């Protein structure tokens, strides 16, 4: 996103910064001094459309749409270097997780994410354990004398998904596609 | 308290180790057994759930499912123990956050009560390496060393979530220059070599591997090139997901970046307890160090034979 963005003051979402900072663990957003340490140490810095310090600046400015639709919030390996190095203790890696969940609330989430969450709902594990792979893995586990893999009671997991509204949210993201 | 009572853990398997790299699971079990530590099975444990993909989607459910997993160990009166940095990240961060935000714990328990479970939070989730280094201690491990490598150059890969966020980890805030893992590796006579950007992420986390493959493959390639450049015989890691990325990632880089990397990558990737177990004199088969197989499409993707040759020459 190298082209200049022009917006009138009235077009900014001035509440966006507080929408984030009032959440547990995200108050630190307001302390950013734009030094850029987060971006200089960021593992994915050369791959993103908005680097960490610019995401933070955009949050503070009220560029909600730009932030939530950026590719940057989905391109983070959660290595936590930004958070560790920040001289003002801004917890960027957590704020990023929060931004992801805010985008998800609006149904804007890459399908790889929602499909992983569905996999856990259906299997209890995020790494599928089925078909040909299952046969090979079972064979090797037996050879190593390892116990059989026993997943969770799926009813419990499903109940949690329903209770918290996560199941509804998955439906919403499915429709949103 | 005798040692047997002291070292009891609930073995939280996670997803990647049991379903893709049972060799890792097997080596953890063998080494802990050898050291007199008991690993209890956690019946009904689910995905941790994955910190990148799940937390991103829905924070409260992430917390509740994590608390549910921890509560299974609590029922047995033991800390959950994981050999995976990702699971460690989730379990430990969730535990830490609930300790510091009582109303989160309350919210979680309101949900858990409906499925007949309760989260107490009095038992700290631990990493395999944490149990080895902090609970048992380096001297205790040293006492068990039987065989030493004479010449083995190891590229140690810590991974991210074993170290960070550092305020939620047990390493006294150290994250840029820790040595605990190198110390354990060097007990075996191996040399932990320095390489450029040693603490760089493997490239798998945060769902980057799942969702943005090309980014993930590119920085894994960089990491692998740095490791090879330094002349490493093997890579040692402490996370099945890093393990997958560094193992399968070599195959992927060999395909996608064929013109860029020169010779194809072929550095064997070995989990810490596999190396440690060899040095303790444990049967390689129990450590999952079995001869390369002909099961196409299942791990390990990079042959460990060159490493087994070194083992044969130097240890036996």
XYZ file of C-alpha atoms in Angstrom:
493
model
C 0.000 0.000 0.000
C 2.441 2.623 -1.126
C -0.030 5.054 -2.686
C -1.051 7.971 -0.527
C -4.304 7.595 1.291
C -6.461 10.705 1.456
C -9.242 10.897 3.982
C -11.216 13.691 5.579
C -11.307 13.854 9.363
C -15.009 12.973 9.341
C -14.277 9.740 7.513
C -12.092 8.435 10.321
C -13.456 6.064 12.917
C -12.248 7.905 15.995
C -13.584 5.248 18.299
C -11.598 2.432 16.702
C -8.573 2.918 18.953
C -10.759 2.586 22.053
C -12.658 -0.328 20.625
C -9.285 -2.097 20.671
C -7.700 -0.629 23.791
C -10.626 -1.382 26.091
C -10.143 -5.099 25.506
C -8.126 -6.996 28.096
C -4.440 -6.877 27.246
C -4.745 -4.233 24.556
C -4.586 -0.990 26.526
C -0.941 -0.686 25.534
C -2.003 0.302 22.017
C -2.359 3.902 23.145
C 1.274 4.108 24.257
C 2.863 3.694 20.821
C 5.472 6.324 19.957
C 5.968 5.155 16.350
C 9.640 4.335 16.780
C 9.413 1.415 14.342
C 11.319 -1.174 16.388
C 8.449 -3.632 15.900
C 8.718 -3.410 12.123
C 12.496 -3.590 11.986
C 12.547 -6.876 13.888
C 9.406 -8.329 12.316
C 9.891 -11.741 10.702
C 7.427 -11.012 7.911
C 8.194 -7.329 7.470
C 9.077 -7.633 3.793
C 5.926 -9.565 2.968
C 3.194 -7.319 4.319
C 1.224 -4.416 2.871
C 1.244 -2.614 6.217
C 4.133 -3.110 8.625
C 3.413 -3.418 12.362
C 4.085 0.236 13.247
C 1.841 1.352 10.412
C -0.939 -0.970 11.533
C -0.695 0.593 14.991
C -0.662 4.123 13.546
C -3.672 3.255 11.424
C -5.537 1.948 14.469
C -4.770 5.136 16.347
C -5.846 7.277 13.418
C -9.130 5.465 12.990
C -8.481 3.749 9.669
C -10.596 0.790 10.652
C -11.526 -0.373 7.192
C -7.906 -0.251 5.974
C -6.693 -2.234 8.971
C -9.377 -4.902 8.980
C -9.119 -5.436 5.245
C -5.315 -5.478 5.179
C -3.448 -8.618 4.208
C -0.968 -7.801 6.993
C -3.164 -8.913 9.871
C -3.257 -12.419 8.390
C 0.450 -12.591 7.633
C 2.010 -12.912 11.056
C 3.795 -15.952 12.411
C 3.188 -14.822 16.009
C 6.912 -14.902 16.758
C 6.341 -12.171 19.396
C 9.529 -10.269 18.616
C 7.597 -6.999 18.221
C 6.083 -7.299 21.687
C 9.391 -8.254 23.265
C 11.358 -5.406 21.753
C 8.857 -2.591 22.126
C 10.310 0.118 24.397
C 6.793 1.162 25.414
C 5.544 -2.371 26.069
C 2.923 -2.275 23.363
C 1.737 -5.868 23.042
C 1.484 -5.867 19.279
C 1.342 -9.625 18.855
C -1.732 -9.754 21.060
C -3.274 -6.681 19.447
C -2.835 -8.429 16.123
C -4.695 -11.496 17.392
C -7.421 -9.122 18.511
C -7.585 -7.445 15.104
C -7.900 -10.870 13.513
C -10.792 -11.731 15.783
C -12.449 -8.353 15.075
C -12.220 -9.021 11.356
C -13.560 -12.528 11.963
C -16.536 -11.103 13.871
C -17.456 -9.338 10.662
C -17.103 -12.554 8.734
C -13.851 -11.438 7.130
C -11.488 -14.321 7.653
C -9.388 -16.325 5.180
C -10.975 -19.706 4.568
C -7.847 -21.551 5.786
C -8.594 -20.201 9.253
C -12.253 -21.076 9.360
C -11.594 -24.513 7.905
C -9.037 -25.230 10.652
C -11.549 -24.213 13.307
C -14.128 -26.505 11.669
C -11.582 -29.352 11.601
C -11.175 -29.034 15.377
C -14.938 -29.063 15.789
C -15.224 -32.243 13.752
C -12.084 -34.131 14.825
C -10.921 -32.573 18.073
C -7.533 -32.031 16.447
C -6.353 -29.447 13.961
C -4.164 -31.932 12.116
C -6.513 -34.319 10.386
C -6.062 -37.933 11.279
C -7.978 -39.894 8.718
C -7.920 -42.144 5.654
C -4.571 -43.203 4.156
C -2.559 -41.107 6.557
C -4.358 -42.663 9.513
C -3.466 -46.158 8.310
C 0.216 -45.322 7.992
C 0.369 -43.467 11.267
C -1.485 -46.223 13.135
C 0.973 -48.749 11.735
C 3.921 -46.716 12.925
C 2.404 -46.015 16.322
C 1.833 -49.737 16.773
C 5.412 -50.444 15.754
C 6.651 -47.952 18.341
C 4.380 -49.457 20.977
C 2.429 -46.209 21.395
C -1.144 -46.135 22.685
C -4.019 -45.558 20.284
C -4.968 -41.954 19.689
C -8.112 -41.155 21.615
C -9.706 -37.847 20.808
C -11.934 -35.773 23.053
C -15.611 -36.306 23.523
C -16.816 -34.301 20.540
C -20.047 -33.375 22.294
C -18.071 -31.342 24.794
C -16.208 -29.446 22.108
C -19.369 -28.860 20.128
C -21.134 -27.630 23.251
C -18.400 -25.048 23.840
C -18.598 -23.906 20.214
C -22.349 -23.456 20.587
C -22.261 -21.811 23.997
C -19.754 -19.146 23.060
C -21.378 -18.288 19.768
C -18.438 -19.639 17.802
C -20.691 -21.965 15.841
C -22.883 -19.044 14.791
C -19.759 -17.147 13.800
C -18.555 -19.998 11.614
C -21.909 -19.976 9.817
C -21.593 -16.244 9.318
C -18.149 -16.556 7.787
C -19.372 -19.350 5.543
C -22.185 -17.119 4.290
C -19.821 -14.185 3.959
C -17.812 -15.966 1.302
C 9.186 -36.303 48.565
C 10.803 -38.999 46.485
C 11.643 -38.385 42.884
C 8.920 -40.551 41.491
C 6.271 -38.462 43.141
C 8.028 -35.277 42.281
C 8.238 -35.875 38.555
C 4.767 -36.722 37.429
C 3.185 -34.986 34.511
C 0.083 -35.234 32.375
C 1.392 -35.833 28.874
C -0.415 -33.464 26.539
C 0.206 -34.859 23.060
C -1.238 -32.119 20.883
C -1.886 -32.735 17.195
C 1.325 -32.815 15.186
C 3.404 -35.245 17.238
C 0.919 -38.125 17.597
C -0.562 -37.704 14.116
C 2.535 -36.985 12.091
C 5.712 -37.555 14.099
C 4.996 -40.387 16.556
C 8.794 -40.775 16.716
C 8.919 -37.574 18.732
C 6.252 -38.772 21.140
C 8.017 -42.110 21.506
C 11.357 -40.474 22.300
C 9.827 -38.195 24.947
C 8.195 -41.177 26.625
C 11.425 -43.200 26.520
C 13.622 -40.413 27.897
C 11.231 -39.468 30.700
C 10.850 -43.097 31.668
C 14.635 -43.485 31.697
C 14.941 -40.450 33.978
C 12.396 -41.777 36.449
C 9.652 -39.340 35.527
C 6.115 -40.561 35.113
C 3.911 -39.454 32.237
C 0.178 -39.890 32.760
C -2.248 -40.076 29.832
C -4.695 -37.193 29.465
C -7.924 -38.906 28.493
C -10.123 -36.773 26.285
C -7.650 -33.972 25.626
C -8.378 -31.999 22.455
C -6.340 -29.640 20.261
C -4.692 -27.072 22.565
C -6.314 -25.124 20.531
C -3.847 -23.746 17.996
C -2.721 -20.273 19.056
C -2.545 -18.677 15.621
C -5.612 -19.939 13.916
C -7.994 -20.425 16.816
C -7.211 -17.471 19.007
C -7.439 -15.297 15.946
C -10.929 -16.522 15.318
C -12.514 -16.381 18.717
C -10.624 -15.540 21.890
C -13.145 -16.775 24.530
C -13.496 -20.241 22.955
C -9.728 -20.488 22.689
C -9.481 -19.843 26.413
C -12.259 -22.261 27.382
C -10.919 -25.182 25.339
C -7.400 -24.540 26.678
C -8.750 -24.493 30.248
C -10.647 -27.715 29.553
C -7.380 -29.381 28.501
C -5.539 -28.132 31.584
C -8.400 -29.262 33.841
C -7.917 -32.867 32.668
C -4.379 -32.799 34.104
C -5.635 -31.049 37.227
C -7.980 -33.944 37.916
C -4.903 -36.166 38.089
C -3.143 -33.630 40.287
C -0.305 -32.993 37.827
C 0.974 -30.268 35.523
C 0.208 -30.717 31.841
C 3.459 -31.361 29.987
C 3.867 -30.723 26.275
C 6.692 -31.222 23.837
C 5.230 -28.676 21.431
C 5.940 -24.940 21.441
C 2.518 -24.165 20.006
C 0.638 -26.146 22.650
C 2.936 -24.631 25.250
C 2.064 -21.164 23.960
C -1.649 -21.792 24.240
C -1.703 -23.679 27.535
C 0.748 -21.420 29.289
C -0.637 -18.123 27.980
C -4.182 -19.196 28.841
C -3.074 -20.283 32.312
C -1.172 -17.046 32.840
C -3.983 -14.816 31.623
C -6.550 -16.517 33.837
C -4.243 -16.137 36.834
C -4.028 -12.410 36.240
C -7.615 -11.746 35.192
C -9.896 -13.481 37.704
C -13.023 -12.626 35.761
C -11.682 -14.571 32.757
C -11.329 -17.585 35.010
C -14.862 -17.041 36.245
C -16.230 -16.797 32.707
C -14.357 -19.968 31.714
C -15.671 -21.908 34.699
C -19.252 -20.869 34.012
C -18.945 -22.592 30.643
C -16.961 -25.572 31.883
C -19.468 -26.249 34.674
C -22.039 -27.080 32.006
C -19.888 -29.933 30.732
C -19.064 -31.054 34.247
C -15.534 -29.704 34.390
C -13.736 -27.181 36.530
C -10.552 -25.213 35.970
C -8.526 -24.441 39.103
C -5.326 -23.008 37.694
C -3.036 -24.223 40.460
C -0.788 -26.322 38.219
C 1.526 -24.643 35.788
C 1.674 -26.018 32.203
C 5.228 -27.088 31.377
C 7.334 -27.747 28.316
C 9.381 -30.957 28.039
C 12.540 -28.840 28.024
C 11.373 -26.945 31.100
C 10.887 -30.236 32.956
C 14.327 -31.433 31.864
C 16.204 -28.237 32.588
C 14.371 -26.678 35.523
C 12.703 -29.603 37.317
C 15.422 -32.233 36.889
C 18.392 -30.006 36.215
C 21.422 -30.208 34.003
C 23.509 -32.155 36.531
C 20.872 -34.842 36.871
C 20.789 -35.168 33.080
C 24.595 -35.271 32.936
C 24.614 -38.189 35.361
C 22.673 -40.231 32.799
C 24.995 -39.611 29.858
C 26.593 -42.866 28.770
C 27.854 -42.156 25.262
C 29.225 -38.963 23.829
C 29.486 -37.794 20.257
C 33.022 -37.001 19.185
C 32.241 -34.732 16.290
C 28.664 -33.658 15.699
C 27.745 -30.129 14.690
C 24.226 -29.193 15.689
C 22.120 -26.233 14.619
C 19.843 -25.662 17.597
C 16.422 -24.240 16.814
C 14.542 -23.009 19.872
C 11.428 -21.828 18.098
C 9.378 -18.896 19.317
C 6.782 -19.884 21.876
C 9.120 -21.708 24.206
C 10.719 -18.299 24.840
C 8.053 -15.713 24.180
C 6.109 -13.850 25.475
C 9.017 -13.815 27.919
C 6.970 -12.500 30.844
C 4.847 -15.665 30.664
C 7.810 -18.033 30.385
C 10.082 -19.466 33.080
C 13.424 -18.287 31.652
C 13.863 -15.101 33.713
C 12.861 -12.867 30.841
C 15.648 -14.136 28.571
C 14.552 -14.471 24.966
C 17.268 -12.997 22.732
C 20.170 -15.059 23.951
C 19.129 -18.093 25.987
C 21.479 -21.055 26.386
C 19.432 -23.751 28.156
C 18.822 -25.773 25.028
C 22.421 -25.536 23.822
C 23.545 -26.722 27.251
C 21.349 -29.815 27.060
C 22.507 -30.554 23.506
C 26.162 -30.227 24.472
C 25.776 -32.777 27.272
C 25.804 -35.341 24.474
C 29.226 -34.243 23.270
C 27.693 -32.502 20.268
C 28.686 -28.943 19.469
C 25.937 -26.344 19.202
C 27.168 -24.151 16.377
C 26.282 -20.538 15.833
C 24.422 -19.575 12.687
C 22.957 -16.404 11.332
C 19.589 -15.394 12.773
C 19.511 -18.441 15.005
C 16.387 -17.208 16.774
C 14.449 -16.625 13.605
C 11.021 -18.246 13.517
C 10.732 -21.531 11.565
C 8.004 -20.090 9.378
C 5.077 -22.258 10.407
C 3.406 -20.346 13.228
C 0.461 -17.976 13.354
C -1.241 -20.063 10.683
C 1.210 -18.604 8.164
C 2.004 -22.120 6.984
C -1.687 -22.839 6.561
C -2.833 -19.595 5.033
C 0.138 -17.873 3.328
C 2.306 -20.758 2.167
C 4.632 -18.730 -0.040
C 5.648 -16.425 2.804
C 6.178 -19.378 5.086
C 8.275 -21.277 2.523
C 10.411 -18.244 1.800
C 11.604 -17.568 5.285
C 12.050 -21.215 6.051
C 14.335 -21.310 3.028
C 16.349 -18.448 4.505
C 16.640 -20.231 7.851
C 17.692 -23.499 6.191
C 20.289 -21.742 4.070
C 21.792 -20.134 7.185
C 21.922 -23.512 8.899
C 23.609 -25.188 5.953
C 26.035 -22.301 5.544
C 27.226 -22.834 9.119
C 28.039 -26.468 8.364
C 25.485 -28.178 10.594
C 25.264 -31.981 10.489
C 21.768 -31.963 11.953
C 19.052 -29.628 13.214
C 17.768 -30.082 16.773
C 14.375 -28.688 17.693
C 11.852 -28.922 20.510
C 8.552 -28.487 18.699
C 6.784 -30.911 16.336
C 5.366 -28.044 14.294
C 8.820 -26.459 13.813
C 9.963 -30.019 13.111
C 7.384 -30.442 10.375
C 8.289 -27.078 8.911
C 12.042 -27.724 8.959
C 11.672 -31.283 7.626
C 8.913 -30.993 5.028
C 10.034 -27.402 4.417
C 13.327 -28.685 2.989
C 11.402 -30.752 0.443
C 9.246 -27.747 -0.403
C 12.219 -25.406 -0.744
C 13.996 -27.991 -2.891
C 11.052 -27.824 -5.260
C 10.003 -24.177 -5.238
C 13.458 -22.597 -4.900
C 15.409 -25.110 -6.964
C 17.191 -22.414 -8.936
C 17.981 -20.315 -5.942
C 19.403 -22.719 -3.375
C 21.943 -24.669 -5.446
C 22.285 -28.169 -3.995
C 19.013 -29.484 -2.537
C 18.679 -29.250 1.240
C 19.176 -32.520 3.095
C 19.934 -31.763 6.754
C 18.368 -34.377 9.070
C 15.941 -32.917 11.606
C 16.081 -34.562 15.030
C 14.006 -33.831 18.120
C 15.913 -33.059 21.333
C 14.865 -36.199 23.225
C 15.941 -38.393 20.308
C 19.479 -37.034 20.591
C 19.483 -37.066 24.372
C 18.127 -40.619 24.467
C 20.961 -41.880 22.250
C 23.444 -40.355 24.612
C 21.688 -42.033 27.549
C 22.101 -45.354 25.787
C 18.414 -45.876 24.991
C 17.611 -48.205 22.067
C 17.320 -46.055 18.897
C 14.130 -47.913 17.959
C 12.464 -46.663 21.135
C 13.516 -43.161 20.148
C 11.791 -43.502 16.815
C 15.131 -43.476 15.017
C 14.163 -46.265 12.724
C 15.707 -46.909 9.363
C 14.253 -44.922 6.525
C 11.098 -46.502 5.372
C 9.306 -46.790 2.099
C 6.067 -45.215 3.247
C 5.770 -42.462 0.698
C 4.311 -39.172 1.860
C 4.818 -39.651 5.586
C 7.520 -38.163 7.776
C 10.413 -37.875 8.042
C 10.701 -36.376 4.600
C 14.426 -35.778 4.801
C 16.398 -38.972 5.340
C 17.944 -39.349 8.782
C 20.385 -41.966 7.458
C 23.389 -39.590 7.409
C 22.778 -38.957 11.099
C 22.431 -42.664 11.841
C 25.784 -43.200 10.099
C 27.353 -40.691 12.492
C 25.688 -42.475 15.407
C 27.111 -45.779 14.250
C 30.603 -44.367 13.815
C 30.776 -42.360 17.001
C 28.484 -43.915 19.581
C 28.535 -47.634 19.041
